[in-house]
PDB file of C-alpha atoms in Angstrom:
ATOM      1  CA  MET D 920       0.021   0.028  -0.014  1.00 48.00           C
ATOM      2  CA  ARG D 921       1.301   3.423  -0.884  1.00 48.00           C
ATOM      3  CA  THR D 922       1.535   5.867   2.051  1.00 46.00           C
ATOM      4  CA  SER D 923       2.226   9.083   0.156  1.00 49.00           C
ATOM      5  CA  PRO D 924       1.250  10.416  -3.273  1.00 55.00           C
ATOM      6  CA  VAL D 925       3.631   9.777  -6.164  1.00 58.00           C
ATOM      7  CA  PRO D 926       4.239  12.801  -8.496  1.00 65.00           C
ATOM      8  CA  GLY D 927       3.185  12.186 -12.102  1.00 77.00           C
ATOM      9  CA  PRO D 928       0.994   9.453 -13.507  1.00 93.00           C
ATOM     10  CA  GLU D 929       0.172   6.444 -11.297  1.00 96.00           C
ATOM     11  CA  ILE D 930       1.099   4.189 -14.271  1.00 97.00           C
ATOM     12  CA  ARG D 931       3.571   5.283 -16.930  1.00 97.00           C
ATOM     13  CA  ILE D 932       4.344   3.122 -19.995  1.00 97.00           C
ATOM     14  CA  GLN D 933       7.050   4.162 -22.485  1.00 97.00           C
ATOM     15  CA  GLY D 934       7.924   2.304 -25.607  1.00 97.00           C
ATOM     16  CA  LEU D 935       7.132  -1.230 -24.339  1.00 97.00           C
ATOM     17  CA  THR D 936       7.792  -3.976 -26.856  1.00 97.00           C
ATOM     18  CA  LYS D 937       7.210  -7.761 -26.613  1.00 97.00           C
ATOM     19  CA  ALA D 938       7.491 -10.558 -29.120  1.00 97.00           C
ATOM     20  CA  PHE D 939       6.842 -14.252 -28.901  1.00 95.00           C
ATOM     21  CA  ALA D 940       8.639 -16.654 -31.249  1.00 93.00           C
ATOM     22  CA  GLY D 941       9.421 -13.820 -33.560  1.00 90.00           C
ATOM     23  CA  THR D 942       5.849 -12.446 -33.619  1.00 94.00           C
ATOM     24  CA  GLU D 943       5.558  -8.898 -32.335  1.00 95.00           C
ATOM     25  CA  VAL D 944       2.714  -8.515 -29.878  1.00 96.00           C
ATOM     26  CA  LEU D 945       3.567  -5.066 -28.438  1.00 97.00           C
ATOM     27  CA  ARG D 946       5.332  -2.691 -30.781  1.00 96.00           C
ATOM     28  CA  GLY D 947       6.053   0.336 -28.707  1.00 97.00           C
ATOM     29  CA  VAL D 948       3.250   1.080 -26.302  1.00 97.00           C
ATOM     30  CA  ASP D 949       3.027   4.503 -24.609  1.00 97.00           C
ATOM     31  CA  LEU D 950       0.360   5.244 -22.034  1.00 97.00           C
ATOM     32  CA  ASP D 951      -0.091   7.267 -18.888  1.00 96.00           C
ATOM     33  CA  VAL D 952      -2.785   6.529 -16.224  1.00 96.00           C
ATOM     34  CA  GLU D 953      -3.558   9.194 -13.665  1.00 95.00           C
ATOM     35  CA  ALA D 954      -4.274   8.329 -10.011  1.00 94.00           C
ATOM     36  CA  GLY D 955      -7.874   7.637  -9.090  1.00 93.00           C
ATOM     37  CA  THR D 956      -9.073   7.170 -12.681  1.00 95.00           C
ATOM     38  CA  ILE D 957     -10.497   4.323 -14.723  1.00 95.00           C
ATOM     39  CA  VAL D 958      -8.666   3.792 -17.955  1.00 96.00           C
ATOM     40  CA  ALA D 959     -10.104   1.216 -20.418  1.00 95.00           C
ATOM     41  CA  LEU D 960      -7.684  -0.526 -22.653  1.00 95.00           C
ATOM     42  CA  LEU D 961      -9.845  -1.415 -25.621  1.00 91.00           C
ATOM     43  CA  GLY D 962      -8.821  -3.937 -28.269  1.00 88.00           C
ATOM     44  CA  SER D 963      -9.870  -7.024 -30.180  1.00 85.00           C
ATOM     45  CA  ASN D 964      -8.691 -10.541 -29.248  1.00 85.00           C
ATOM     46  CA  GLY D 965      -4.985 -10.801 -29.755  1.00 86.00           C
ATOM     47  CA  ALA D 966      -4.341  -7.042 -29.656  1.00 89.00           C
ATOM     48  CA  GLY D 967      -1.835  -7.460 -26.768  1.00 93.00           C
ATOM     49  CA  LYS D 968      -4.042  -6.316 -23.838  1.00 93.00           C
ATOM     50  CA  THR D 969      -3.332  -9.258 -21.572  1.00 92.00           C
ATOM     51  CA  THR D 970       0.345  -9.207 -22.483  1.00 95.00           C
ATOM     52  CA  LEU D 971       0.568  -5.565 -21.424  1.00 96.00           C
ATOM     53  CA  VAL D 972      -1.133  -6.233 -18.114  1.00 95.00           C
ATOM     54  CA  ARG D 973       1.160  -9.223 -17.395  1.00 95.00           C
ATOM     55  CA  ILE D 974       4.190  -7.018 -17.936  1.00 97.00           C
ATOM     56  CA  LEU D 975       2.821  -4.243 -15.680  1.00 97.00           C
ATOM     57  CA  SER D 976       2.040  -6.811 -12.977  1.00 96.00           C
ATOM     58  CA  THR D 977       5.654  -8.262 -13.215  1.00 96.00           C
ATOM     59  CA  LEU D 978       4.436 -11.658 -14.506  1.00 95.00           C
ATOM     60  CA  LEU D 979       6.226 -11.120 -17.820  1.00 96.00           C
ATOM     61  CA  SER D 980       9.354  -9.181 -18.890  1.00 96.00           C
ATOM     62  CA  ALA D 981       9.250  -6.689 -21.758  1.00 97.00           C
ATOM     63  CA  ASP D 982      11.801  -6.904 -24.493  1.00 97.00           C
ATOM     64  CA  ALA D 983      12.359  -3.146 -24.539  1.00 97.00           C
ATOM     65  CA  GLY D 984      10.868   0.051 -23.096  1.00 97.00           C
ATOM     66  CA  ALA D 985      10.063   1.017 -19.564  1.00 97.00           C
ATOM     67  CA  ALA D 986       7.114   1.129 -17.205  1.00 98.00           C
ATOM     68  CA  THR D 987       6.508   2.431 -13.680  1.00 97.00           C
ATOM     69  CA  VAL D 988       3.660   1.733 -11.286  1.00 97.00           C
ATOM     70  CA  CYS D 989       3.271   4.020  -8.250  1.00 96.00           C
ATOM     71  CA  GLY D 990       6.756   5.399  -9.015  1.00 95.00           C
ATOM     72  CA  HIS D 991       8.381   1.961  -8.963  1.00 97.00           C
ATOM     73  CA  GLY D 992      10.080   0.489 -12.062  1.00 97.00           C
ATOM     74  CA  VAL D 993       8.454  -2.714 -13.234  1.00 97.00           C
ATOM     75  CA  ALA D 994      11.813  -4.146 -14.314  1.00 95.00           C
ATOM     76  CA  ASP D 995      14.042  -2.876 -11.506  1.00 95.00           C
ATOM     77  CA  ALA D 996      11.733  -2.899  -8.501  1.00 97.00           C
ATOM     78  CA  PRO D 997       9.224  -5.771  -9.099  1.00 97.00           C
ATOM     79  CA  GLN D 998       8.627  -6.480  -5.440  1.00 96.00           C
ATOM     80  CA  ARG D 999       7.640  -2.938  -4.733  1.00 96.00           C
ATOM     81  CA  VAL D1000       5.324  -3.004  -7.774  1.00 97.00           C
ATOM     82  CA  ARG D1001       3.650  -6.196  -6.500  1.00 93.00           C
ATOM     83  CA  GLU D1002       3.108  -4.543  -3.156  1.00 91.00           C
ATOM     84  CA  SER D1003       1.266  -1.668  -4.860  1.00 94.00           C
ATOM     85  CA  ILE D1004      -1.044  -3.638  -7.160  1.00 95.00           C
ATOM     86  CA  SER D1005      -3.648  -6.322  -7.396  1.00 92.00           C
ATOM     87  CA  LEU D1006      -4.590  -8.318 -10.480  1.00 91.00           C
ATOM     88  CA  THR D1007      -8.007  -9.799 -11.333  1.00 87.00           C
ATOM     89  CA  GLY D1008      -7.896 -12.047 -14.372  1.00 80.00           C
ATOM     90  CA  GLN D1009     -10.581 -13.133 -16.820  1.00 72.00           C
ATOM     91  CA  PHE D1010     -11.810 -15.898 -14.553  1.00 70.00           C
ATOM     92  CA  ALA D1011     -12.661 -15.542 -10.872  1.00 70.00           C
ATOM     93  CA  ALA D1012      -9.743 -17.021  -8.802  1.00 81.00           C
ATOM     94  CA  VAL D1013     -11.791 -18.146  -5.884  1.00 91.00           C
ATOM     95  CA  ASP D1014     -11.502 -21.463  -4.008  1.00 93.00           C
ATOM     96  CA  GLU D1015     -14.864 -23.121  -4.562  1.00 94.00           C
ATOM     97  CA  VAL D1016     -14.547 -25.410  -1.583  1.00 96.00           C
ATOM     98  CA  LEU D1017     -13.979 -22.584   0.938  1.00 96.00           C
ATOM     99  CA  THR D1018     -16.742 -20.198   1.965  1.00 97.00           C
ATOM    100  CA  GLY D1019     -16.629 -16.608   0.752  1.00 97.00           C
ATOM    101  CA  ARG D1020     -15.420 -15.495   4.211  1.00 97.00           C
ATOM    102  CA  GLU D1021     -12.731 -18.230   4.307  1.00 97.00           C
ATOM    103  CA  ASN D1022     -11.416 -17.123   0.839  1.00 96.00           C
ATOM    104  CA  LEU D1023     -11.009 -13.575   2.190  1.00 97.00           C
ATOM    105  CA  ILE D1024      -9.362 -14.671   5.421  1.00 97.00           C
ATOM    106  CA  LEU D1025      -6.928 -16.869   3.519  1.00 95.00           C
ATOM    107  CA  VAL D1026      -5.725 -14.006   1.319  1.00 93.00           C
ATOM    108  CA  ALA D1027      -5.381 -11.691   4.302  1.00 95.00           C
ATOM    109  CA  ARG D1028      -3.236 -14.244   6.021  1.00 95.00           C
ATOM    110  CA  LEU D1029      -1.108 -14.753   2.851  1.00 91.00           C
ATOM    111  CA  ARG D1030      -0.514 -11.012   2.878  1.00 89.00           C
ATOM    112  CA  HIS D1031       0.600 -11.261   6.567  1.00 91.00           C
ATOM    113  CA  LEU D1032      -2.107  -8.800   7.718  1.00 93.00           C
ATOM    114  CA  SER D1033      -3.338  -8.527  11.210  1.00 94.00           C
ATOM    115  CA  ARG D1034      -7.097  -9.000  11.964  1.00 95.00           C
ATOM    116  CA  PRO D1035      -7.832 -11.199   8.945  1.00 96.00           C
ATOM    117  CA  ALA D1036     -11.302 -12.083  10.163  1.00 96.00           C
ATOM    118  CA  GLU D1037     -12.229  -8.400  10.633  1.00 96.00           C
ATOM    119  CA  ILE D1038     -10.887  -7.597   7.160  1.00 95.00           C
ATOM    120  CA  ALA D1039     -13.015 -10.409   5.681  1.00 96.00           C
ATOM    121  CA  ASP D1040     -16.168  -9.133   7.433  1.00 96.00           C
ATOM    122  CA  GLU D1041     -15.507  -5.558   6.300  1.00 93.00           C
ATOM    123  CA  LEU D1042     -15.165  -6.628   2.674  1.00 93.00           C
ATOM    124  CA  LEU D1043     -18.153  -8.940   2.766  1.00 94.00           C
ATOM    125  CA  ALA D1044     -20.235  -5.926   3.935  1.00 91.00           C
ATOM    126  CA  ARG D1045     -18.726  -3.601   1.356  1.00 85.00           C
ATOM    127  CA  PHE D1046     -19.551  -5.952  -1.490  1.00 86.00           C
ATOM    128  CA  ALA D1047     -22.990  -6.980  -0.219  1.00 86.00           C
ATOM    129  CA  LEU D1048     -21.948 -10.532   0.441  1.00 92.00           C
ATOM    130  CA  THR D1049     -22.425 -10.737   4.227  1.00 94.00           C
ATOM    131  CA  ASP D1050     -25.399 -13.099   4.054  1.00 95.00           C
ATOM    132  CA  ALA D1051     -23.517 -15.313   1.589  1.00 95.00           C
ATOM    133  CA  GLY D1052     -20.241 -15.231   3.516  1.00 96.00           C
ATOM    134  CA  GLN D1053     -20.780 -18.583   5.198  1.00 96.00           C
ATOM    135  CA  ARG D1054     -21.697 -20.370   1.993  1.00 96.00           C
ATOM    136  CA  ARG D1055     -19.140 -22.214  -0.212  1.00 97.00           C
ATOM    137  CA  ALA D1056     -18.052 -20.057  -3.070  1.00 95.00           C
ATOM    138  CA  GLY D1057     -18.903 -22.839  -5.450  1.00 94.00           C
ATOM    139  CA  THR D1058     -22.565 -22.102  -4.847  1.00 96.00           C
ATOM    140  CA  TYR D1059     -22.239 -18.410  -5.808  1.00 94.00           C
ATOM    141  CA  SER D1060     -23.652 -16.940  -9.001  1.00 89.00           C
ATOM    142  CA  GLY D1061     -21.303 -15.471 -11.634  1.00 84.00           C
ATOM    143  CA  GLY D1062     -21.790 -11.960 -10.333  1.00 83.00           C
ATOM    144  CA  MET D1063     -21.212 -12.965  -6.694  1.00 89.00           C
ATOM    145  CA  ARG D1064     -18.112 -14.873  -7.611  1.00 89.00           C
ATOM    146  CA  ARG D1065     -16.698 -11.904  -9.492  1.00 85.00           C
ATOM    147  CA  ARG D1066     -17.440  -9.521  -6.601  1.00 87.00           C
ATOM    148  CA  LEU D1067     -15.739 -11.936  -4.238  1.00 92.00           C
ATOM    149  CA  ASP D1068     -12.743 -12.108  -6.591  1.00 90.00           C
ATOM    150  CA  ILE D1069     -12.467  -8.296  -6.677  1.00 87.00           C
ATOM    151  CA  ALA D1070     -12.858  -8.146  -2.910  1.00 89.00           C
ATOM    152  CA  MET D1071      -9.997 -10.563  -2.550  1.00 91.00           C
ATOM    153  CA  SER D1072      -7.943  -8.332  -4.812  1.00 87.00           C
ATOM    154  CA  LEU D1073      -8.496  -5.293  -2.550  1.00 85.00           C
ATOM    155  CA  ILE D1074      -7.105  -6.915   0.626  1.00 91.00           C
ATOM    156  CA  GLY D1075      -4.171  -4.788   1.674  1.00 89.00           C
ATOM    157  CA  SER D1076      -5.633  -1.679  -0.009  1.00 85.00           C
ATOM    158  CA  PRO D1077      -3.508  -1.620  -3.131  1.00 92.00           C
ATOM    159  CA  PRO D1078      -3.599   1.781  -4.853  1.00 95.00           C
ATOM    160  CA  VAL D1079      -3.688   0.138  -8.349  1.00 96.00           C
ATOM    161  CA  ILE D1080      -5.817  -2.701  -9.610  1.00 94.00           C
ATOM    162  CA  PHE D1081      -5.672  -4.343 -12.961  1.00 95.00           C
ATOM    163  CA  LEU D1082      -8.890  -5.869 -14.248  1.00 92.00           C
ATOM    164  CA  ASP D1083      -8.316  -8.132 -17.216  1.00 90.00           C
ATOM    165  CA  GLU D1084     -11.665  -8.530 -19.016  1.00 87.00           C
ATOM    166  CA  PRO D1085     -13.587  -8.860 -15.756  1.00 84.00           C
ATOM    167  CA  THR D1086     -17.007  -9.378 -17.305  1.00 84.00           C
ATOM    168  CA  THR D1087     -16.118 -12.154 -19.702  1.00 80.00           C
ATOM    169  CA  GLY D1088     -18.871 -14.799 -19.623  1.00 76.00           C
ATOM    170  CA  LEU D1089     -21.201 -12.873 -17.260  1.00 77.00           C
ATOM    171  CA  ASP D1090     -24.897 -12.262 -17.919  1.00 80.00           C
ATOM    172  CA  PRO D1091     -26.184  -8.644 -18.243  1.00 83.00           C
ATOM    173  CA  GLN D1092     -27.193  -8.465 -14.553  1.00 79.00           C
ATOM    174  CA  ALA D1093     -23.880  -9.780 -13.248  1.00 76.00           C
ATOM    175  CA  ARG D1094     -22.052  -7.459 -15.644  1.00 81.00           C
ATOM    176  CA  ASN D1095     -23.909  -4.443 -14.284  1.00 83.00           C
ATOM    177  CA  GLU D1096     -23.007  -5.534 -10.729  1.00 80.00           C
ATOM    178  CA  VAL D1097     -19.266  -5.624 -11.749  1.00 82.00           C
ATOM    179  CA  TRP D1098     -19.600  -2.165 -13.359  1.00 87.00           C
ATOM    180  CA  GLU D1099     -21.019  -0.745 -10.094  1.00 86.00           C
ATOM    181  CA  THR D1100     -18.170  -2.291  -8.172  1.00 84.00           C
ATOM    182  CA  VAL D1101     -15.535  -0.790 -10.480  1.00 87.00           C
ATOM    183  CA  ARG D1102     -17.081   2.647 -10.263  1.00 89.00           C
ATOM    184  CA  GLU D1103     -17.000   2.370  -6.426  1.00 87.00           C
ATOM    185  CA  LEU D1104     -13.356   1.471  -6.559  1.00 85.00           C
ATOM    186  CA  ALA D1105     -12.502   4.627  -8.525  1.00 89.00           C
ATOM    187  CA  ASP D1106     -14.752   6.755  -6.268  1.00 90.00           C
ATOM    188  CA  GLY D1107     -12.716   5.474  -3.334  1.00 89.00           C
ATOM    189  CA  GLY D1108      -9.398   6.588  -4.980  1.00 91.00           C
ATOM    190  CA  THR D1109      -8.265   3.298  -6.493  1.00 93.00           C
ATOM    191  CA  THR D1110      -6.581   3.579  -9.898  1.00 96.00           C
ATOM    192  CA  VAL D1111      -8.079   1.037 -12.351  1.00 95.00           C
ATOM    193  CA  LEU D1112      -6.656  -0.184 -15.605  1.00 96.00           C
ATOM    194  CA  LEU D1113      -9.397  -2.258 -17.242  1.00 93.00           C
ATOM    195  CA  THR D1114      -8.897  -4.288 -20.381  1.00 93.00           C
ATOM    196  CA  THR D1115     -11.951  -5.135 -22.444  1.00 88.00           C
ATOM    197  CA  GLN D1116     -13.132  -5.934 -25.934  1.00 83.00           C
ATOM    198  CA  TYR D1117     -16.604  -4.687 -25.220  1.00 84.00           C
ATOM    199  CA  LEU D1118     -17.139  -1.103 -26.477  1.00 85.00           C
ATOM    200  CA  GLU D1119     -20.152  -0.613 -24.276  1.00 87.00           C
ATOM    201  CA  GLU D1120     -18.144  -1.479 -21.205  1.00 88.00           C
ATOM    202  CA  ALA D1121     -15.464   1.069 -21.967  1.00 89.00           C
ATOM    203  CA  GLU D1122     -18.146   3.654 -22.751  1.00 89.00           C
ATOM    204  CA  HIS D1123     -19.950   3.117 -19.430  1.00 88.00           C
ATOM    205  CA  LEU D1124     -16.927   2.904 -17.108  1.00 91.00           C
ATOM    206  CA  ALA D1125     -13.896   4.710 -18.381  1.00 94.00           C
ATOM    207  CA  ASP D1126     -12.672   8.173 -17.623  1.00 95.00           C
ATOM    208  CA  ARG D1127     -10.293   7.720 -20.521  1.00 96.00           C
ATOM    209  CA  ILE D1128     -10.035   5.101 -23.272  1.00 94.00           C
ATOM    210  CA  ALA D1129      -6.933   3.756 -24.968  1.00 95.00           C
ATOM    211  CA  ILE D1130      -7.355   1.785 -28.109  1.00 93.00           C
ATOM    212  CA  LEU D1131      -4.672  -0.874 -28.685  1.00 93.00           C
ATOM    213  CA  HIS D1132      -4.389  -2.135 -32.197  1.00 91.00           C
ATOM    214  CA  GLU D1133      -1.649  -4.263 -33.744  1.00 90.00           C
ATOM    215  CA  GLY D1134       0.576  -3.729 -30.694  1.00 93.00           C
ATOM    216  CA  ARG D1135       0.270   0.056 -30.468  1.00 94.00           C
ATOM    217  CA  ILE D1136      -1.921   2.592 -28.714  1.00 94.00           C
ATOM    218  CA  ILE D1137      -3.492   4.264 -31.775  1.00 93.00           C
ATOM    219  CA  GLN D1138      -5.756   6.695 -29.870  1.00 92.00           C
ATOM    220  CA  HIS D1139      -6.142   7.763 -26.247  1.00 93.00           C
ATOM    221  CA  GLY D1140      -8.566  10.204 -24.698  1.00 93.00           C
ATOM    222  CA  THR D1141     -11.949  10.758 -23.200  1.00 92.00           C
ATOM    223  CA  LEU D1142     -15.051   9.475 -24.910  1.00 89.00           C
ATOM    224  CA  ALA D1143     -15.872  12.989 -26.022  1.00 89.00           C
ATOM    225  CA  GLU D1144     -12.417  13.418 -27.490  1.00 90.00           C
ATOM    226  CA  LEU D1145     -12.636  10.132 -29.331  1.00 88.00           C
ATOM    227  CA  ARG D1146     -16.025  11.080 -30.732  1.00 84.00           C
ATOM    228  CA  SER D1147     -14.617  14.344 -32.001  1.00 86.00           C
ATOM    229  CA  LEU D1148     -12.388  12.346 -34.356  1.00 84.00           C
ATOM    230  CA  LEU D1149     -15.385  11.518 -36.482  1.00 78.00           C
ATOM    231  CA  PRO D1150     -17.529  13.975 -38.481  1.00 78.00           C
ATOM    232  CA  SER D1151     -20.317  15.745 -36.584  1.00 71.00           C
ATOM    233  CA  ALA D1152     -23.459  13.701 -36.265  1.00 64.00           C
ATOM    234  CA  THR D1153     -26.462  14.472 -38.481  1.00 70.00           C
ATOM    235  CA  VAL D1154     -29.555  15.075 -36.324  1.00 69.00           C
ATOM    236  CA  GLU D1155     -32.416  12.878 -37.469  1.00 72.00           C
ATOM    237  CA  VAL D1156     -35.718  12.045 -35.772  1.00 72.00           C
ATOM    238  CA  VAL D1157     -35.948   8.298 -35.466  1.00 73.00           C
ATOM    239  CA  GLU D1158     -37.978   5.923 -33.421  1.00 75.00           C
ATOM    240  CA  LYS D1159     -35.738   4.381 -30.783  1.00 74.00           C
ATOM    241  CA  GLN D1160     -36.299   0.690 -30.241  1.00 76.00           C
ATOM    242  CA  PRO D1161     -35.295  -0.854 -26.877  1.00 74.00           C
ATOM    243  CA  SER D1162     -32.226  -3.056 -26.960  1.00 70.00           C
ATOM    244  CA  LEU D1163     -32.461  -6.729 -26.223  1.00 61.00           C
ATOM    245  CA  GLU D1164     -30.565  -6.087 -22.941  1.00 66.00           C
ATOM    246  CA  GLU D1165     -33.156  -3.431 -21.925  1.00 70.00           C
ATOM    247  CA  ILE D1166     -36.002  -5.811 -22.732  1.00 60.00           C
ATOM    248  CA  PHE D1167     -34.351  -8.620 -20.691  1.00 61.00           C
ATOM    249  CA  LEU D1168     -33.675  -6.476 -17.629  1.00 67.00           C
ATOM    250  CA  SER D1169     -37.193  -5.020 -17.837  1.00 71.00           C
ATOM    251  CA  LEU D1170     -38.785  -8.450 -17.936  1.00 61.00           C
ATOM    252  CA  VAL D1171     -36.781 -10.160 -15.227  1.00 62.00           C
ATOM    253  CA  GLY D1172     -36.613  -7.096 -12.922  1.00 68.00           C
ATOM    254  CA  PRO D1173     -33.634  -5.949 -10.874  1.00 65.00           C
ATOM    255  CA  LYS D1174     -31.919  -8.258  -8.482  1.00 62.00           C
ATOM    256  CA  THR D1175     -30.431  -7.316  -5.152  1.00 58.00           C
ATOM    257  CA  ARG D1176     -26.678  -7.505  -4.980  1.00 58.00           C
ATOM    258  CA  GLU D1177     -27.010 -10.506  -2.647  1.00 58.00           C
ATOM    259  CA  GLU D1178     -28.882 -12.413  -5.349  1.00 55.00           C
ATOM    260  CA  SER D1179     -26.497 -11.541  -8.171  1.00 54.00           C
TER     261      SER D1179
END
C-alpha cells in the first residue's frame, strides 16, 4: 500500500515491446494513467491487452521500453510494484470449496495482515456478500463470484488494480454488478486499468479510453475526445427501439446484490 502520493502518472508506460517466437505483440506502447481514474484498454482478441497487463504486474518481462507503477520500475523494483497492485484475471480465482469468508481470510493471512477475520467481514459488507459469507463459493452466481474475486484483490488496499476482461462470460445483470463495483473502486481513490473488448463496457466505465491495435496505442482520450475524431453527427428524428438487454432487464426485474 502506498503511504504518500507519487508525483506524475500512477502508471507510466514508455515504448514497451514484446515478441513471442518472432511475432511482435507489443510494438512500442506508450500510455499514462492518472491516479484515481479508470482507464479502459480497448482492443480485439490478440491485440496485446493481456500481455501488457502481465508486464505491468511483473508476470512477464518486456523486450524493450520502460514502465513504472506508483513510481516503482516494473523491471528494477518488481517487489515494490507487486506490493502496490492487485490483478484480477478473466476468470474468478476463488476457491470453490471454501466459503466466501474463508477465501478472504486466506488472502489476508497470505498478505501477513493482522485482523484477517475483521478484514473479511468488512469486505463482505462492502460488496453486499455478508449473508452469503458462510456459503461455499462454489454455490455463488457469476456476479457474486466476481465480486468476491475483486474483494480478494483489494485486501491490503493496493492503490492500483488491474482488471483483465472482468465481465467475460457474465450475464447482463452480473455485468452491471461488476460495473457498479468498479465505479465504487475509482470513487474510493483506486486507480483502475481495465482491459476489455466490449465497447459498451469502456463507454460506461472509463474516464479515458486507450485503443490498442496491432501492438500500439493508436488513440487515447476521453469518450468525447474520441467522438470528435469523427464527423459531426447528423440530427435525425428516429424511433428508438429498446435493446435486447433493456428488454431482458425489464422483464426479469432488478436483483439485489446478494442475489446476483
